[in-house]
Short mmCIF file of C-alpha atoms in Angstrom, two decimals:
data_model
loop_
_atom_site.label_atom_id
_atom_site.label_comp_id
_atom_site.label_asym_id
_atom_site.label_seq_id
_atom_site.Cartn_x
_atom_site.Cartn_y
_atom_site.Cartn_z
CA UNK P 1 -0.68 -13.36 -2.32
CA UNK P 2 -3.93 -11.99 -3.67
CA UNK P 3 -4.34 -12.70 -7.39
CA UNK P 4 -6.16 -10.55 -9.93
CA UNK P 5 -7.22 -11.03 -13.55
CA UNK P 6 -4.81 -9.56 -16.07
CA UNK P 7 -6.62 -7.06 -18.26
CA UNK P 8 -9.41 -8.66 -20.27
CA UNK P 9 -7.92 -12.15 -20.02
CA UNK P 10 -8.63 -15.05 -17.69
CA UNK P 11 -4.96 -15.18 -16.67
CA UNK P 12 -4.21 -14.37 -13.05
CA UNK P 13 -1.30 -12.25 -11.86
CA UNK P 14 -0.25 -11.25 -8.34
CA UNK P 15 -1.72 -8.03 -6.95
CA UNK P 16 1.87 -6.87 -6.44
CA UNK P 17 4.90 -6.78 -8.72
CA UNK P 18 8.56 -6.22 -7.91
CA UNK P 19 9.96 -3.13 -9.62
CA UNK P 20 13.71 -3.34 -10.18
CA UNK P 21 14.54 0.33 -10.86
CA UNK P 22 17.04 0.35 -7.98
CA UNK P 23 18.58 -3.05 -8.68
CA UNK P 24 21.57 -1.36 -10.31
CA UNK P 25 22.65 -0.35 -6.80
CA UNK P 26 22.81 -3.97 -5.64
CA UNK P 27 25.24 -6.83 -6.08
CA UNK P 28 24.12 -9.98 -7.87
CA UNK P 29 23.76 -11.74 -4.51
CA UNK P 30 21.71 -8.89 -3.04
CA UNK P 31 19.51 -8.93 -6.15
CA UNK P 32 18.94 -12.66 -5.70
CA UNK P 33 17.88 -12.11 -2.08
CA UNK P 34 15.35 -9.45 -3.17
CA UNK P 35 13.95 -11.59 -5.99
CA UNK P 36 13.67 -14.61 -3.69
CA UNK P 37 11.96 -12.57 -0.96
CA UNK P 38 9.39 -11.40 -3.48
CA UNK P 39 8.89 -14.87 -4.94
CA UNK P 40 8.48 -16.45 -1.51
CA UNK P 41 5.80 -13.83 -0.75
CA UNK P 42 3.90 -14.78 -3.90
CA UNK P 43 5.21 -11.93 -6.05
CA UNK P 44 6.27 -13.64 -9.26
CA UNK P 45 5.84 -10.55 -11.46
CA UNK P 46 8.89 -8.41 -12.33
CA UNK P 47 8.62 -4.86 -13.69
CA UNK P 48 11.62 -3.23 -15.34
CA UNK P 49 12.53 -0.56 -17.91
CA UNK P 50 15.40 -0.21 -20.33
CA UNK P 51 16.46 3.09 -18.73
CA UNK P 52 16.68 1.81 -15.14
CA UNK P 53 20.25 2.38 -14.04
CA UNK P 54 21.18 3.01 -17.65
CA UNK P 55 20.47 -0.65 -18.34
CA UNK P 56 22.48 -1.94 -15.39
CA UNK P 57 19.39 -2.89 -13.40
CA UNK P 58 18.46 -5.35 -16.13
CA UNK P 59 22.01 -6.64 -16.37
CA UNK P 60 22.10 -7.34 -12.63
CA UNK P 61 18.69 -8.99 -12.82
CA UNK P 62 19.81 -11.18 -15.71
CA UNK P 63 22.93 -12.31 -13.88
CA UNK P 64 21.02 -12.92 -10.66
CA UNK P 65 17.97 -14.69 -12.11
CA UNK P 66 20.01 -16.96 -14.40
CA UNK P 67 21.71 -18.42 -11.31
CA UNK P 68 18.51 -19.01 -9.32
CA UNK P 69 16.40 -22.14 -9.06
CA UNK P 70 13.17 -20.37 -10.09
CA UNK P 71 11.92 -21.56 -13.47
CA UNK P 72 11.45 -18.94 -16.17
CA UNK P 73 7.84 -19.99 -16.79
CA UNK P 74 7.04 -19.37 -13.13
CA UNK P 75 7.80 -15.66 -13.54
CA UNK P 76 5.98 -12.90 -15.42
CA UNK P 77 8.68 -10.50 -16.61
CA UNK P 78 7.82 -7.08 -17.98
CA UNK P 79 9.97 -4.22 -19.23
CA UNK P 80 9.36 -0.76 -20.64
CA UNK P 81 10.82 1.23 -23.49
CA UNK P 82 10.34 4.58 -25.20
CA UNK P 83 12.50 7.00 -23.21
CA UNK P 84 15.85 8.11 -24.59
CA UNK P 85 17.35 9.68 -21.43
CA UNK P 86 17.75 13.44 -21.65
CA UNK P 87 17.00 13.48 -25.36
CA UNK P 88 13.50 12.44 -26.40
CA UNK P 89 10.67 9.94 -26.24
CA UNK P 90 10.78 7.46 -29.11
CA UNK P 91 7.98 5.11 -30.18
CA UNK P 92 9.42 4.51 -33.63
CA UNK P 93 9.33 0.94 -34.89
CA UNK P 94 13.10 0.88 -35.17
CA UNK P 95 13.60 2.02 -31.59
CA UNK P 96 11.02 -0.38 -30.11
CA UNK P 97 12.45 -3.41 -31.94
CA UNK P 98 16.05 -2.53 -31.11
CA UNK P 99 15.22 -1.83 -27.47
CA UNK P 100 13.52 -5.20 -27.00
CA UNK P 101 16.53 -7.04 -28.40
CA UNK P 102 18.78 -5.18 -25.96
CA UNK P 103 16.43 -5.81 -23.04
CA UNK P 104 16.36 -9.54 -23.76
CA UNK P 105 20.15 -9.64 -23.98
CA UNK P 106 20.64 -7.76 -20.71
CA UNK P 107 18.05 -9.82 -18.84
CA UNK P 108 19.28 -13.08 -20.41
CA UNK P 109 15.79 -13.97 -21.61
CA UNK P 110 14.27 -15.43 -24.76
CA UNK P 111 11.06 -13.44 -24.43
CA UNK P 112 9.24 -10.82 -22.35
CA UNK P 113 5.82 -11.56 -20.94
CA UNK P 114 4.90 -7.91 -21.42
CA UNK P 115 6.32 -4.81 -23.07
CA UNK P 116 5.08 -1.40 -21.89
CA UNK P 117 5.58 1.95 -23.64
CA UNK P 118 7.06 4.15 -20.94
CA UNK P 119 5.77 7.72 -21.42
CA UNK P 120 3.63 9.24 -24.20
CA UNK P 121 5.60 10.22 -27.30
CA UNK P 122 4.14 13.35 -28.93
CA UNK P 123 5.33 11.98 -32.29
CA UNK P 124 3.69 8.58 -31.82
CA UNK P 125 2.40 7.01 -35.02
CA UNK P 126 -0.04 4.32 -33.82
CA UNK P 127 0.24 2.35 -37.05
CA UNK P 128 4.03 2.24 -36.73
CA UNK P 129 3.74 1.03 -33.13
CA UNK P 130 1.27 -1.61 -34.31
CA UNK P 131 3.80 -2.89 -36.85
CA UNK P 132 6.43 -3.18 -34.13
CA UNK P 133 4.05 -5.01 -31.78
CA UNK P 134 2.96 -7.44 -34.50
CA UNK P 135 6.56 -8.21 -35.40
CA UNK P 136 7.59 -8.75 -31.78
CA UNK P 137 4.63 -11.02 -31.10
CA UNK P 138 5.12 -13.02 -34.31
CA UNK P 139 8.79 -13.54 -33.43
CA UNK P 140 7.84 -14.81 -29.97
CA UNK P 141 9.74 -12.02 -28.25
CA UNK P 142 6.77 -10.40 -26.46
CA UNK P 143 3.50 -12.00 -25.31
CA UNK P 144 1.46 -8.97 -24.14
CA UNK P 145 1.61 -5.19 -24.36
CA UNK P 146 0.75 -2.14 -22.30
CA UNK P 147 1.48 1.54 -21.75
CA UNK P 148 2.52 3.83 -18.94
CA UNK P 149 1.29 7.31 -18.02
CA UNK P 150 -1.18 7.47 -20.93
CA UNK P 151 -4.40 9.44 -20.65
CA UNK P 152 -7.65 7.97 -21.92
CA UNK P 153 -7.54 9.55 -25.39
CA UNK P 154 -3.93 8.47 -25.96
CA UNK P 155 -4.82 4.95 -24.85
CA UNK P 156 -7.83 4.80 -27.18
CA UNK P 157 -5.84 6.18 -30.11
CA UNK P 158 -3.13 3.55 -29.83
CA UNK P 159 -5.60 0.74 -29.15
CA UNK P 160 -7.55 1.62 -32.30
CA UNK P 161 -4.62 0.53 -34.47
CA UNK P 162 -3.49 -2.58 -32.59
CA UNK P 163 -4.38 -6.18 -33.25
CA UNK P 164 -3.58 -6.88 -29.57
CA UNK P 165 -5.51 -5.63 -26.55
CA UNK P 166 -3.47 -3.34 -24.30
CA UNK P 167 -3.32 -5.02 -20.90
CA UNK P 168 -1.77 -2.36 -18.67
CA UNK P 169 -1.45 1.33 -17.96
CA UNK P 170 1.09 2.29 -15.30
CA UNK P 171 0.00 5.34 -13.32
CA UNK P 172 1.27 6.97 -10.15
CA UNK P 173 -1.10 6.27 -7.26
CA UNK P 174 -0.60 6.30 -3.51
CA UNK P 175 -1.89 7.89 -0.32
CA UNK P 176 0.05 11.03 -1.30
CA UNK P 177 -0.88 10.93 -4.99
CA UNK P 178 -4.64 10.58 -5.16
CA UNK P 179 -5.66 12.68 -8.17
CA UNK P 180 -7.27 9.74 -9.96
CA UNK P 181 -9.95 9.52 -7.28
CA UNK P 182 -10.08 13.07 -5.90
CA UNK P 183 -11.93 14.68 -8.79
CA UNK P 184 -14.72 12.10 -8.71
CA UNK P 185 -15.59 12.95 -5.11
CA UNK P 186 -15.34 16.67 -5.87
CA UNK P 187 -17.61 16.50 -8.88
CA UNK P 188 -19.37 19.79 -9.77
CA UNK P 189 -17.13 21.87 -7.50
CA UNK P 190 -14.55 24.56 -8.24
CA UNK P 191 -11.87 23.59 -5.71
CA UNK P 192 -8.45 22.17 -6.64
CA UNK P 193 -9.31 18.47 -6.15
CA UNK P 194 -12.18 18.79 -8.65
CA UNK P 195 -9.70 19.13 -11.53
CA UNK P 196 -9.50 15.94 -13.59
CA UNK P 197 -5.83 15.56 -14.55
CA UNK P 198 -6.10 11.91 -15.58
CA UNK P 199 -9.05 11.99 -18.03
CA UNK P 200 -11.07 9.60 -15.87
CA UNK P 201 -8.74 6.75 -16.80
CA UNK P 202 -9.45 4.71 -13.68
CA UNK P 203 -13.13 4.52 -14.59
CA UNK P 204 -12.23 3.77 -18.21
CA UNK P 205 -9.95 0.94 -17.05
CA UNK P 206 -12.76 -0.61 -15.04
CA UNK P 207 -15.19 -0.38 -17.95
CA UNK P 208 -12.75 -1.86 -20.48
CA UNK P 209 -10.87 -4.29 -18.23
CA UNK P 210 -7.44 -2.68 -18.29
CA UNK P 211 -5.10 -3.40 -15.38
CA UNK P 212 -3.81 -0.24 -13.74
CA UNK P 213 -0.32 -0.69 -12.31
CA UNK P 214 0.32 1.75 -9.45
CA UNK P 215 3.88 3.05 -9.32
CA UNK P 216 5.59 4.85 -6.41
CA UNK P 217 3.08 3.48 -3.85
CA UNK P 218 5.03 4.88 -0.88
CA UNK P 219 6.29 8.12 -2.43
CA UNK P 220 5.16 11.73 -2.26
CA UNK P 221 5.72 14.10 -5.15
CA UNK P 222 7.63 12.54 -8.03
CA UNK P 223 10.48 10.60 -6.44
CA UNK P 224 10.86 13.25 -3.72
CA UNK P 225 10.93 10.61 -1.01
CA UNK P 226 8.81 8.22 0.98
CA UNK P 227 6.04 9.34 3.29
CA UNK P 228 6.56 6.27 5.49
CA UNK P 229 8.20 7.32 8.79
CA UNK P 230 8.63 10.83 7.39
CA UNK P 231 8.37 13.59 10.02
CA UNK P 232 6.76 15.80 7.40
CA UNK P 233 3.60 13.69 7.51
CA UNK P 234 2.89 13.12 11.22
CA UNK P 235 -0.88 12.64 10.98
CA UNK P 236 -0.60 10.11 8.16
CA UNK P 237 2.09 8.12 9.94
CA UNK P 238 0.07 8.14 13.15
CA UNK P 239 -2.89 6.63 11.30
CA UNK P 240 -0.67 4.13 9.50
CA UNK P 241 0.85 3.04 12.81
CA UNK P 242 -2.55 2.70 14.44
CA UNK P 243 -3.71 0.31 11.73
CA UNK P 244 -0.34 -1.44 11.57
CA UNK P 245 -0.71 -2.24 15.27
CA UNK P 246 -4.26 -3.50 14.72
CA UNK P 247 -3.33 -5.81 11.85
CA UNK P 248 0.11 -6.70 13.29
CA UNK P 249 2.06 -5.60 10.22
CA UNK P 250 4.31 -2.69 9.25
CA UNK P 251 3.25 0.65 7.81
CA UNK P 252 4.19 -0.42 4.28
CA UNK P 253 1.58 -3.15 4.43
CA UNK P 254 -1.14 -0.69 5.44
CA UNK P 255 -0.19 1.78 2.69
CA UNK P 256 -0.30 -1.14 0.24
CA UNK P 257 -3.64 -2.38 1.58
CA UNK P 258 -5.07 1.11 1.00
CA UNK P 259 -4.24 0.92 -2.72
CA UNK P 260 -5.45 -2.66 -3.11
CA UNK P 261 -8.74 -1.89 -1.33
CA UNK P 262 -9.91 0.04 -4.39
CA UNK P 263 -12.33 -2.11 -6.44
CA UNK P 264 -10.47 -1.47 -9.71
CA UNK P 265 -8.21 -4.50 -9.04
CA UNK P 266 -5.08 -2.39 -9.19
CA UNK P 267 -1.68 -4.07 -9.32
CA UNK P 268 0.85 -2.33 -7.06
CA UNK P 269 4.52 -2.05 -8.02
CA UNK P 270 6.88 -2.51 -5.07
CA UNK P 271 10.12 -0.72 -5.88
CA UNK P 272 12.11 -1.62 -2.78
CA UNK P 273 15.17 -3.85 -2.85
CA UNK P 274 14.98 -4.31 0.93
CA UNK P 275 13.80 -7.90 1.61
CA UNK P 276 12.06 -6.86 4.83
CA UNK P 277 10.18 -4.07 3.09
CA UNK P 278 9.19 -6.46 0.30
CA UNK P 279 7.88 -9.01 2.78
CA UNK P 280 6.00 -6.40 4.80
CA UNK P 281 4.48 -4.79 1.71
CA UNK P 282 3.28 -8.21 0.55
CA UNK P 283 1.33 -8.63 3.77
CA UNK P 284 -0.86 -5.75 2.66
CA UNK P 285 -2.43 -7.99 0.03
CA UNK P 286 -3.96 -10.07 2.82
CA UNK P 287 -5.60 -7.10 4.54
CA UNK P 288 -9.00 -5.73 3.56
CA UNK P 289 -9.40 -2.36 5.21
CA UNK P 290 -12.86 -1.32 6.30
CA UNK P 291 -14.44 1.58 4.47
CA UNK P 292 -13.90 3.82 7.49
CA UNK P 293 -10.23 2.83 7.77
CA UNK P 294 -9.73 3.55 4.07
CA UNK P 295 -11.29 7.01 4.39
CA UNK P 296 -9.44 7.72 7.66
CA UNK P 297 -6.15 7.15 5.83
CA UNK P 298 -7.29 9.26 2.88
CA UNK P 299 -8.09 12.18 5.20
CA UNK P 300 -4.91 11.71 7.26
CA UNK P 301 -2.92 12.05 4.04
CA UNK P 302 -4.14 15.66 3.80
CA UNK P 303 -7.17 15.17 1.59
CA UNK P 304 -10.64 16.41 2.40
CA UNK P 305 -14.21 15.56 1.45
CA UNK P 306 -16.73 18.12 0.16
#
């Protein structure tokens, strides 16, 4: 498995992480098979969130992982907090501290390697978040911190009050969600792709050594479905198959290789619980697409160049 530097540190993490959003749909044994498949492929990074399956995903993970032979220190385990389902976003100190305690209990852990704030809270008080982070770190409950779906200004605002460096920002990025790179190639134009919806965060991340974690790497829309083997995207799947045949892998691996080819050292979150899909996706970390192959996929996905 390809390894990348984590944020501004010298620590290395795998270029892929296993997202356990759908683990609530699996038995403990099935969860163990998925975790083991990822681990065997070099993916020793777990990404979770307190809202996944209403907390059940973390419960299943905790039960499964506690019975496995993998040592805790061999895994990097991350969870997210800040969403109160159907009600609000909540970055209050009280909510953050309480959520972490519940996460640790569900996952049967003594500490998290990383805590990520899930979606921007309009009522965020950066100084209050800083107090929560300091308390969690001092108590040994969380080692590192990050955010998810933050724009550049939001990221800078929070960072300005923290004693810790933010390591991550989780952002949607895939062959069918390319906004972060579209606007740069359509600079000084008035067409739709020229609109910067992400405040140039990818460039900011490269300048300030922040690890971007790409979520929904095989999805189109927002959880509308996968574009892999989807009849609605014939040209893209034809190009994926062509390269899959060349590199002797599956389409998932090629779609993953496309993300990892970007020089920003992006970490991709694999959300599948299917061991075969996990193994095939992991193969993408070993493939370095040529520039032409990367652009051929970009164009096959429905994008165009000015």
